[in-house]
Amino acid sequence: MPHPHHRGHRSRSRRRLGPGRWQVHARVERFVEPALLLILRDGSTHGYDLADSLAGLLPGERIDMGNLYRMLRALEAEGIVESEWRDDLPGRNRRTYRLTEQGRTLLDAWADALGEANETIAAFLGRYRDGRET
Amino acid sequence: MPHPHHRGHRSRSRRRLGPGRWQVHARVERFVEPALLLILRDGSTHGYDLADSLAGLLPGERIDMGNLYRMLRALEAEGIVESEWRDDLPGRNRRTYRLTEQGRTLLDAWADALGEANETIAAFLGRYRDGRET
DNA sequence: AATGGTATATGTGTTTCACATATATGTCAA
DNA sequence: TTGACATATATGTGAAACACATATACCATT
């Protein structure tokens, strides 16, 4: 039984590579949520299958199944998604999720917000490049 | 003396407005850091003044002075920025920051990462709109 | 001397998240 | 038929990022 001990404190967005070298990763907070909603808008599925679909929308991100299921249950408690146990399908039983009307509304709100975020980032990059070119 | 009690748990990225209505805010994690570095690349200043400049890069965000100063001190500990106390300037004493070589390298890494994030968001929005148009 | 703006901090609880672990079932091969 | 492995759905837990509150001190103006 190996000691967990003190696993070195790592930032989520920055990882040290060497003196003065950082591997940086820019993440949108809670981005799995809108990704989930978008996938469910295009057809209902179950949690485990959602992980595969998420990989396409989240390049370079590792999908955490634990947090994914937690999020699905939270979304259901809020009326964003609805689920149903299916035992008629091949393979073992699974819970199938679909988007509600409220979920659709929330997806639209996320799309607006992500559009704004994109403009904010674009403005940053514009100013960044302005300074480089001179 | 008012009780802090249980201040209702608020998400940073979602705020309830009514049943089925959410105010959504898409944020890039740790975005103040690259913003800070970009501002310092274009000229050194002190913390309090940085807050004003940050407002331009972070539309709709409230700048937290406490966390801002904490971040500046952390960046200095990592060699990303350097600071100097100035008592020769008008007004009260203040600590003036400037970007180091390492800081410049980190800024470049952030710019790369933010470019990727923008593409990820754009891909999301593309798929979102594809579904709407049909 | 009191008020208010400037300037730099620390304290602290919540949310988000990474990583570990638990549990049960279906499939396939030795 | 047992063992290994993939499928499928969860819970436990600690750390990082952050929002909000508070502290301190100086300067200018009334």
mmCIF file of C-alpha atoms (C1' of nucleotides) in Angstrom:
data_model
loop_
_atom_site.group_PDB
_atom_site.id
_atom_site.type_symbol
_atom_site.label_atom_id
_atom_site.label_comp_id
_atom_site.label_asym_id
_atom_site.label_seq_id
_atom_site.Cartn_x
_atom_site.Cartn_y
_atom_site.Cartn_z
ATOM 1 C CA MET A 1 0.000 0.000 0.000
ATOM 2 C CA PRO A 2 1.907 3.051 -1.251
ATOM 3 C CA HIS A 3 1.762 6.289 0.696
ATOM 4 C CA PRO A 4 -0.044 9.084 -1.108
ATOM 5 C CA HIS A 5 2.173 11.367 1.035
ATOM 6 C CA HIS A 6 2.578 14.916 -0.271
ATOM 7 C CA ARG A 7 1.930 14.885 -3.985
ATOM 8 C CA GLY A 8 3.673 18.011 -5.235
ATOM 9 C CA HIS A 9 1.302 20.940 -5.621
ATOM 10 C CA ARG A 10 0.579 21.413 -9.299
ATOM 11 C CA SER A 11 -1.268 24.282 -10.911
ATOM 12 C CA ARG A 12 -4.027 23.323 -13.314
ATOM 13 C CA SER A 13 -2.975 25.897 -15.886
ATOM 14 C CA ARG A 14 0.795 25.983 -15.513
ATOM 15 C CA ARG A 15 3.342 23.217 -15.167
ATOM 16 C CA ARG A 16 7.041 23.792 -14.595
ATOM 17 C CA LEU A 17 9.351 22.361 -17.253
ATOM 18 C CA GLY A 18 12.648 23.972 -16.290
ATOM 19 C CA PRO A 19 13.962 27.277 -15.016
ATOM 20 C CA GLY A 20 11.947 29.872 -16.897
ATOM 21 C CA ARG A 21 10.100 27.285 -18.989
ATOM 22 C CA TRP A 22 6.431 26.677 -18.394
ATOM 23 C CA GLN A 23 3.928 24.480 -20.113
ATOM 24 C CA VAL A 24 0.799 26.588 -20.164
ATOM 25 C CA HIS A 25 -2.726 25.367 -20.750
ATOM 26 C CA ALA A 26 -5.590 27.829 -21.179
ATOM 27 C CA ARG A 27 -8.875 26.320 -20.035
ATOM 28 C CA VAL A 28 -12.412 27.673 -19.994
ATOM 29 C CA GLU A 29 -13.937 27.197 -16.580
ATOM 30 C CA ARG A 30 -16.648 24.475 -16.513
ATOM 31 C CA PHE A 31 -16.317 23.941 -20.253
ATOM 32 C CA VAL A 32 -17.447 20.310 -20.005
ATOM 33 C CA GLU A 33 -20.923 21.528 -19.129
ATOM 34 C CA PRO A 34 -21.713 23.320 -22.401
ATOM 35 C CA ALA A 35 -19.951 20.529 -24.288
ATOM 36 C CA LEU A 36 -22.218 18.005 -22.586
ATOM 37 C CA LEU A 37 -25.321 20.023 -23.398
ATOM 38 C CA LEU A 38 -24.309 20.379 -27.032
ATOM 39 C CA ILE A 39 -23.766 16.643 -27.409
ATOM 40 C CA LEU A 40 -27.107 15.889 -25.795
ATOM 41 C CA ARG A 41 -28.824 18.394 -28.056
ATOM 42 C CA ASP A 42 -27.686 16.283 -31.019
ATOM 43 C CA GLY A 43 -29.015 13.042 -29.513
ATOM 44 C CA SER A 44 -29.415 11.408 -26.136
ATOM 45 C CA THR A 45 -26.871 8.944 -24.820
ATOM 46 C CA HIS A 46 -25.502 7.547 -21.589
ATOM 47 C CA GLY A 47 -22.617 8.795 -19.483
ATOM 48 C CA TYR A 48 -19.898 6.445 -20.550
ATOM 49 C CA ASP A 49 -20.582 7.152 -24.213
ATOM 50 C CA LEU A 50 -20.589 10.894 -23.545
ATOM 51 C CA ALA A 51 -16.937 10.657 -22.554
ATOM 52 C CA ASP A 52 -15.992 9.596 -26.083
ATOM 53 C CA SER A 53 -18.007 12.387 -27.652
ATOM 54 C CA LEU A 54 -16.519 14.911 -25.238
ATOM 55 C CA ALA A 55 -13.016 14.002 -26.358
ATOM 56 C CA GLY A 56 -13.830 15.510 -29.743
ATOM 57 C CA LEU A 57 -14.916 18.824 -28.265
ATOM 58 C CA LEU A 58 -12.126 18.983 -25.685
ATOM 59 C CA PRO A 59 -8.875 18.356 -27.576
ATOM 60 C CA GLY A 60 -5.973 17.644 -25.272
ATOM 61 C CA GLU A 61 -8.180 17.316 -22.191
ATOM 62 C CA ARG A 62 -8.466 14.165 -20.128
ATOM 63 C CA ILE A 63 -12.080 13.360 -19.313
ATOM 64 C CA ASP A 64 -12.698 12.564 -15.657
ATOM 65 C CA MET A 65 -15.491 10.013 -15.462
ATOM 66 C CA GLY A 66 -16.086 10.647 -11.778
ATOM 67 C CA ASN A 67 -16.681 14.342 -12.246
ATOM 68 C CA LEU A 68 -18.650 13.681 -15.420
ATOM 69 C CA TYR A 69 -21.199 11.501 -13.619
ATOM 70 C CA ARG A 70 -21.316 13.957 -10.743
ATOM 71 C CA MET A 71 -22.091 16.762 -13.169
ATOM 72 C CA LEU A 72 -24.810 14.737 -14.907
ATOM 73 C CA ARG A 73 -26.538 14.097 -11.585
ATOM 74 C CA ALA A 74 -26.267 17.767 -10.631
ATOM 75 C CA LEU A 75 -27.687 18.828 -13.989
ATOM 76 C CA GLU A 76 -30.579 16.423 -13.523
ATOM 77 C CA ALA A 77 -31.294 17.818 -10.048
ATOM 78 C CA GLU A 78 -31.533 21.258 -11.667
ATOM 79 C CA GLY A 79 -33.830 20.083 -14.445
ATOM 80 C CA ILE A 80 -31.251 20.667 -17.182
ATOM 81 C CA VAL A 81 -31.230 17.016 -18.261
ATOM 82 C CA GLU A 82 -33.473 14.025 -17.634
ATOM 83 C CA SER A 83 -32.416 10.390 -17.396
ATOM 84 C CA GLU A 84 -33.915 6.953 -17.711
ATOM 85 C CA TRP A 85 -32.580 3.515 -16.864
ATOM 86 C CA ARG A 86 -32.453 1.232 -19.852
ATOM 87 C CA ASP A 87 -32.260 -2.530 -19.411
ATOM 88 C CA ASP A 88 -33.563 -3.357 -22.885
ATOM 89 C CA LEU A 89 -30.355 -2.417 -24.660
ATOM 90 C CA PRO A 90 -27.512 -4.866 -25.397
ATOM 91 C CA GLY A 91 -24.771 -4.852 -22.793
ATOM 92 C CA ARG A 92 -25.319 -4.013 -19.161
ATOM 93 C CA ASN A 93 -27.892 -1.528 -17.867
ATOM 94 C CA ARG A 94 -27.165 2.134 -18.312
ATOM 95 C CA ARG A 95 -28.729 5.494 -17.614
ATOM 96 C CA THR A 96 -29.643 7.403 -20.743
ATOM 97 C CA TYR A 97 -29.719 11.200 -20.643
ATOM 98 C CA ARG A 98 -31.570 13.727 -22.762
ATOM 99 C CA LEU A 99 -31.779 17.514 -22.772
ATOM 100 C CA THR A 100 -34.819 19.317 -21.338
ATOM 101 C CA GLU A 101 -36.235 22.640 -22.509
ATOM 102 C CA GLN A 102 -34.377 24.350 -19.664
ATOM 103 C CA GLY A 103 -31.245 22.584 -20.806
ATOM 104 C CA ARG A 104 -31.687 23.925 -24.286
ATOM 105 C CA THR A 105 -32.058 27.443 -22.883
ATOM 106 C CA LEU A 106 -28.918 27.001 -20.837
ATOM 107 C CA LEU A 107 -27.001 25.788 -23.884
ATOM 108 C CA ASP A 108 -28.013 28.931 -25.749
ATOM 109 C CA ALA A 109 -26.803 31.065 -22.841
ATOM 110 C CA TRP A 110 -23.484 29.208 -22.836
ATOM 111 C CA ALA A 111 -23.084 29.803 -26.572
ATOM 112 C CA ASP A 112 -23.539 33.541 -26.036
ATOM 113 C CA ALA A 113 -21.054 33.562 -23.170
ATOM 114 C CA LEU A 114 -18.494 31.560 -25.128
ATOM 115 C CA GLY A 115 -18.824 33.971 -28.033
ATOM 116 C CA GLU A 116 -17.946 36.814 -25.690
ATOM 117 C CA ALA A 117 -15.039 34.870 -24.242
ATOM 118 C CA ASN A 118 -13.731 34.323 -27.737
ATOM 119 C CA GLU A 119 -13.796 38.039 -28.399
ATOM 120 C CA THR A 120 -11.979 38.738 -25.151
ATOM 121 C CA ILE A 121 -9.254 36.282 -26.067
ATOM 122 C CA ALA A 122 -9.071 37.624 -29.614
ATOM 123 C CA ALA A 123 -8.596 41.144 -28.239
ATOM 124 C CA PHE A 124 -5.771 39.892 -26.039
ATOM 125 C CA LEU A 125 -4.071 38.168 -28.967
ATOM 126 C CA GLY A 126 -4.507 41.243 -31.130
ATOM 127 C CA ARG A 127 -2.730 43.452 -28.636
ATOM 128 C CA TYR A 128 -0.103 40.766 -28.105
ATOM 129 C CA ARG A 129 0.714 40.637 -31.813
ATOM 130 C CA ASP A 130 0.651 44.421 -32.182
ATOM 131 C CA GLY A 131 3.516 44.639 -29.762
ATOM 132 C CA ARG A 132 5.484 41.869 -31.432
ATOM 133 C CA GLU A 133 5.375 43.357 -34.905
ATOM 134 C CA THR A 134 6.853 46.757 -34.077
ATOM 135 C CA MET B 1 -22.708 42.704 13.513
ATOM 136 C CA PRO B 2 -24.397 40.641 10.796
ATOM 137 C CA HIS B 3 -23.973 36.876 10.750
ATOM 138 C CA PRO B 4 -22.012 35.575 7.780
ATOM 139 C CA HIS B 5 -24.165 32.448 8.265
ATOM 140 C CA HIS B 6 -24.661 30.418 5.118
ATOM 141 C CA ARG B 7 -24.184 32.731 2.186
ATOM 142 C CA GLY B 8 -25.964 30.903 -0.631
ATOM 143 C CA HIS B 9 -23.531 28.821 -2.623
ATOM 144 C CA ARG B 10 -22.953 30.620 -5.903
ATOM 145 C CA SER B 11 -21.217 29.177 -8.921
ATOM 146 C CA ARG B 12 -18.613 31.398 -10.513
ATOM 147 C CA SER B 13 -19.812 30.590 -14.024
ATOM 148 C CA ARG B 14 -23.557 30.208 -13.535
ATOM 149 C CA ARG B 15 -26.046 32.285 -11.584
ATOM 150 C CA ARG B 16 -29.716 31.428 -11.227
ATOM 151 C CA LEU B 17 -32.106 34.073 -12.543
ATOM 152 C CA GLY B 18 -35.385 32.159 -12.449
ATOM 153 C CA PRO B 19 -36.691 28.674 -13.119
ATOM 154 C CA GLY B 20 -34.821 27.565 -16.207
ATOM 155 C CA ARG B 21 -33.028 30.883 -16.629
ATOM 156 C CA TRP B 22 -29.322 31.107 -15.976
ATOM 157 C CA GLN B 23 -26.876 33.928 -16.357
ATOM 158 C CA VAL B 24 -23.786 32.239 -17.719
ATOM 159 C CA HIS B 25 -20.282 33.655 -17.739
ATOM 160 C CA ALA B 26 -17.490 31.881 -19.602
ATOM 161 C CA ARG B 27 -14.126 32.585 -18.018
ATOM 162 C CA VAL B 28 -10.608 31.482 -18.919
ATOM 163 C CA GLU B 29 -8.891 30.045 -15.887
ATOM 164 C CA ARG B 30 -6.125 32.312 -14.509
ATOM 165 C CA PHE B 31 -6.676 34.815 -17.318
ATOM 166 C CA VAL B 32 -5.471 37.724 -15.187
ATOM 167 C CA GLU B 33 -1.957 36.295 -15.316
ATOM 168 C CA PRO B 34 -1.392 36.604 -19.087
ATOM 169 C CA ALA B 35 -3.209 39.940 -19.024
ATOM 170 C CA LEU B 36 -0.804 41.135 -16.350
ATOM 171 C CA LEU B 37 2.211 39.964 -18.303
ATOM 172 C CA LEU B 38 0.985 41.638 -21.485
ATOM 173 C CA ILE B 39 0.484 44.960 -19.721
ATOM 174 C CA LEU B 40 3.944 44.764 -18.151
ATOM 175 C CA ARG B 41 5.478 43.936 -21.515
ATOM 176 C CA ASP B 42 4.208 47.309 -22.750
ATOM 177 C CA GLY B 43 5.667 49.217 -19.804
ATOM 178 C CA SER B 44 6.284 48.728 -16.117
ATOM 179 C CA THR B 45 3.862 50.030 -13.526
ATOM 180 C CA HIS B 46 2.709 49.416 -9.978
ATOM 181 C CA GLY B 47 -0.080 47.153 -8.737
ATOM 182 C CA TYR B 48 -2.816 49.690 -8.195
ATOM 183 C CA ASP B 49 -2.359 51.100 -11.684
ATOM 184 C CA LEU B 50 -2.367 47.593 -13.165
ATOM 185 C CA ALA B 51 -5.952 47.185 -12.015
ATOM 186 C CA ASP B 52 -7.074 49.992 -14.310
ATOM 187 C CA SER B 53 -5.198 48.551 -17.275
ATOM 188 C CA LEU B 54 -6.592 45.101 -16.551
ATOM 189 C CA ALA B 55 -10.138 46.404 -16.805
ATOM 190 C CA GLY B 56 -9.536 47.025 -20.496
ATOM 191 C CA LEU B 57 -8.421 43.456 -21.132
ATOM 192 C CA LEU B 58 -11.059 41.849 -18.924
ATOM 193 C CA PRO B 59 -14.402 43.355 -19.968
ATOM 194 C CA GLY B 60 -17.155 42.639 -17.484
ATOM 195 C CA GLU B 61 -14.760 41.253 -14.864
ATOM 196 C CA ARG B 62 -14.322 42.744 -11.429
ATOM 197 C CA ILE B 63 -10.662 43.057 -10.509
ATOM 198 C CA ASP B 64 -9.812 41.711 -7.058
ATOM 199 C CA MET B 65 -6.960 43.798 -5.654
ATOM 200 C CA GLY B 66 -6.167 41.266 -2.955
ATOM 201 C CA ASN B 67 -5.664 38.417 -5.385
ATOM 202 C CA LEU B 68 -3.879 40.749 -7.787
ATOM 203 C CA TYR B 69 -1.192 41.639 -5.256
ATOM 204 C CA ARG B 70 -0.944 38.020 -4.188
ATOM 205 C CA MET B 71 -0.370 37.011 -7.789
ATOM 206 C CA LEU B 72 2.273 39.713 -8.290
ATOM 207 C CA ARG B 73 4.207 38.466 -5.281
ATOM 208 C CA ALA B 74 3.919 34.864 -6.467
ATOM 209 C CA LEU B 75 5.135 35.845 -9.929
ATOM 210 C CA GLU B 76 8.080 37.640 -8.395
ATOM 211 C CA ALA B 77 8.958 34.584 -6.304
ATOM 212 C CA GLU B 78 9.054 32.590 -9.544
ATOM 213 C CA GLY B 79 11.208 35.134 -11.362
ATOM 214 C CA ILE B 80 8.468 36.117 -13.814
ATOM 215 C CA VAL B 81 8.460 39.752 -12.710
ATOM 216 C CA GLU B 82 10.779 41.960 -10.683
ATOM 217 C CA SER B 83 9.794 44.834 -8.434
ATOM 218 C CA GLU B 84 11.340 47.921 -6.886
ATOM 219 C CA TRP B 85 10.117 50.291 -4.208
ATOM 220 C CA ARG B 86 9.895 53.855 -5.444
ATOM 221 C CA ASP B 87 9.827 56.745 -2.994
ATOM 222 C CA ASP B 88 10.939 59.349 -5.521
ATOM 223 C CA LEU B 89 7.596 59.487 -7.327
ATOM 224 C CA PRO B 90 4.787 61.902 -6.410
ATOM 225 C CA GLY B 91 2.190 60.476 -4.063
ATOM 226 C CA ARG B 92 2.899 57.725 -1.555
ATOM 227 C CA ASN B 93 5.466 54.977 -2.003
ATOM 228 C CA ARG B 94 4.651 52.159 -4.370
ATOM 229 C CA ARG B 95 6.180 48.995 -5.702
ATOM 230 C CA THR B 96 6.888 49.134 -9.428
ATOM 231 C CA TYR B 97 6.908 45.899 -11.426
ATOM 232 C CA ARG B 98 8.596 44.972 -14.679
ATOM 233 C CA LEU B 99 8.735 41.832 -16.779
ATOM 234 C CA THR B 100 11.813 39.587 -16.747
ATOM 235 C CA GLU B 101 13.098 37.454 -19.610
ATOM 236 C CA GLN B 102 11.388 34.453 -18.065
ATOM 237 C CA GLY B 103 8.221 36.507 -17.876
ATOM 238 C CA ARG B 104 8.458 37.284 -21.559
ATOM 239 C CA THR B 105 8.835 33.571 -22.312
ATOM 240 C CA LEU B 106 5.820 32.783 -20.180
ATOM 241 C CA LEU B 107 3.768 35.431 -21.961
ATOM 242 C CA ASP B 108 4.611 33.845 -25.303
ATOM 243 C CA ALA B 109 3.534 30.448 -23.967
ATOM 244 C CA TRP B 110 0.263 31.957 -22.763
ATOM 245 C CA ALA B 111 -0.365 33.479 -26.187
ATOM 246 C CA ASP B 112 0.057 30.064 -27.799
ATOM 247 C CA ALA B 113 -2.261 28.443 -25.286
ATOM 248 C CA LEU B 114 -4.886 31.143 -25.674
ATOM 249 C CA GLY B 115 -4.779 30.714 -29.443
ATOM 250 C CA GLU B 116 -5.564 27.026 -28.979
ATOM 251 C CA ALA B 117 -8.349 27.828 -26.537
ATOM 252 C CA ASN B 118 -9.853 30.167 -29.082
ATOM 253 C CA GLU B 119 -9.871 27.423 -31.676
ATOM 254 C CA THR B 120 -11.524 25.039 -29.240
ATOM 255 C CA ILE B 121 -14.255 27.545 -28.507
ATOM 256 C CA ALA B 122 -14.670 28.356 -32.198
ATOM 257 C CA ALA B 123 -15.112 24.643 -32.943
ATOM 258 C CA PHE B 124 -17.782 24.444 -30.268
ATOM 259 C CA LEU B 125 -19.614 27.463 -31.668
ATOM 260 C CA GLY B 126 -19.339 26.074 -35.187
ATOM 261 C CA ARG B 127 -21.031 22.843 -34.205
ATOM 262 C CA TYR B 128 -23.568 24.753 -32.154
ATOM 263 C CA ARG B 129 -24.586 26.869 -35.138
ATOM 264 C CA ASP B 130 -24.615 23.899 -37.517
ATOM 265 C CA GLY B 131 -27.354 22.361 -35.435
ATOM 266 C CA ARG B 132 -29.344 25.563 -35.224
ATOM 267 C CA GLU B 133 -29.436 26.200 -38.975
ATOM 268 C CA THR B 134 -30.996 22.895 -40.024
ATOM 269 C "C1'" DA C 1 -9.311 66.104 12.623
ATOM 270 C "C1'" DA C 2 -12.004 63.934 9.687
ATOM 271 C "C1'" DT C 3 -13.024 62.208 5.217
ATOM 272 C "C1'" DG C 4 -11.879 60.040 1.092
ATOM 273 C "C1'" DG C 5 -8.763 58.361 -2.524
ATOM 274 C "C1'" DT C 6 -4.417 55.903 -3.240
ATOM 275 C "C1'" DA C 7 -1.664 51.827 -2.375
ATOM 276 C "C1'" DT C 8 -0.386 47.362 -0.606
ATOM 277 C "C1'" DA C 9 -1.481 43.714 1.605
ATOM 278 C "C1'" DT C 10 -3.684 39.176 4.646
ATOM 279 C "C1'" DG C 11 -7.728 36.123 6.129
ATOM 280 C "C1'" DT C 12 -10.984 32.832 4.812
ATOM 281 C "C1'" DG C 13 -14.645 30.007 2.890
ATOM 282 C "C1'" DT C 14 -16.533 28.155 -1.669
ATOM 283 C "C1'" DT C 15 -16.237 26.258 -6.215
ATOM 284 C "C1'" DT C 16 -13.932 23.635 -9.491
ATOM 285 C "C1'" DC C 17 -11.214 20.118 -10.413
ATOM 286 C "C1'" DA C 18 -7.473 16.112 -10.432
ATOM 287 C "C1'" DC C 19 -6.633 11.917 -8.748
ATOM 288 C "C1'" DA C 20 -7.840 7.737 -6.260
ATOM 289 C "C1'" DT C 21 -10.960 4.214 -5.239
ATOM 290 C "C1'" DA C 22 -15.383 1.339 -5.107
ATOM 291 C "C1'" DT C 23 -18.742 -1.662 -7.250
ATOM 292 C "C1'" DA C 24 -21.133 -4.395 -10.544
ATOM 293 C "C1'" DT C 25 -21.917 -6.465 -15.015
ATOM 294 C "C1'" DG C 26 -20.783 -8.224 -19.725
ATOM 295 C "C1'" DT C 27 -17.325 -10.591 -22.929
ATOM 296 C "C1'" DC C 28 -13.807 -13.428 -24.304
ATOM 297 C "C1'" DA C 29 -10.063 -16.559 -24.035
ATOM 298 C "C1'" DA C 30 -7.280 -20.138 -21.612
ATOM 299 C "C1'" DT D 1 -15.134 -21.663 -14.860
ATOM 300 C "C1'" DT D 2 -11.976 -18.781 -13.772
ATOM 301 C "C1'" DG D 3 -9.421 -14.966 -14.733
ATOM 302 C "C1'" DA D 4 -8.608 -10.870 -17.246
ATOM 303 C "C1'" DC D 5 -10.383 -6.969 -19.352
ATOM 304 C "C1'" DA D 6 -13.760 -3.591 -21.035
ATOM 305 C "C1'" DT D 7 -18.063 -1.420 -19.929
ATOM 306 C "C1'" DA D 8 -20.738 1.413 -16.784
ATOM 307 C "C1'" DT D 9 -21.830 4.205 -12.798
ATOM 308 C "C1'" DA D 10 -20.584 6.075 -9.023
ATOM 309 C "C1'" DT D 11 -18.123 8.271 -4.120
ATOM 310 C "C1'" DG D 12 -13.987 10.160 -1.426
ATOM 311 C "C1'" DT D 13 -10.737 13.640 -0.954
ATOM 312 C "C1'" DG D 14 -7.353 17.288 -1.198
ATOM 313 C "C1'" DA D 15 -5.502 21.202 -3.807
ATOM 314 C "C1'" DA D 16 -5.856 25.221 -6.837
ATOM 315 C "C1'" DA D 17 -8.370 29.238 -8.204
ATOM 316 C "C1'" DC D 18 -11.153 32.509 -6.666
ATOM 317 C "C1'" DA D 19 -14.829 35.828 -4.297
ATOM 318 C "C1'" DC D 20 -15.485 38.465 -0.578
ATOM 319 C "C1'" DA D 21 -14.079 40.663 3.717
ATOM 320 C "C1'" DT D 22 -10.851 43.096 6.340
ATOM 321 C "C1'" DA D 23 -6.362 45.468 7.749
ATOM 322 C "C1'" DT D 24 -2.972 49.079 7.369
ATOM 323 C "C1'" DA D 25 -0.839 53.243 6.066
ATOM 324 C "C1'" DC D 26 -0.012 57.344 3.476
ATOM 325 C "C1'" DC D 27 -1.542 61.606 1.064
ATOM 326 C "C1'" DA D 28 -4.663 65.521 -0.128
ATOM 327 C "C1'" DT D 29 -8.541 68.322 0.863
ATOM 328 C "C1'" DT D 30 -12.081 70.347 3.700
#
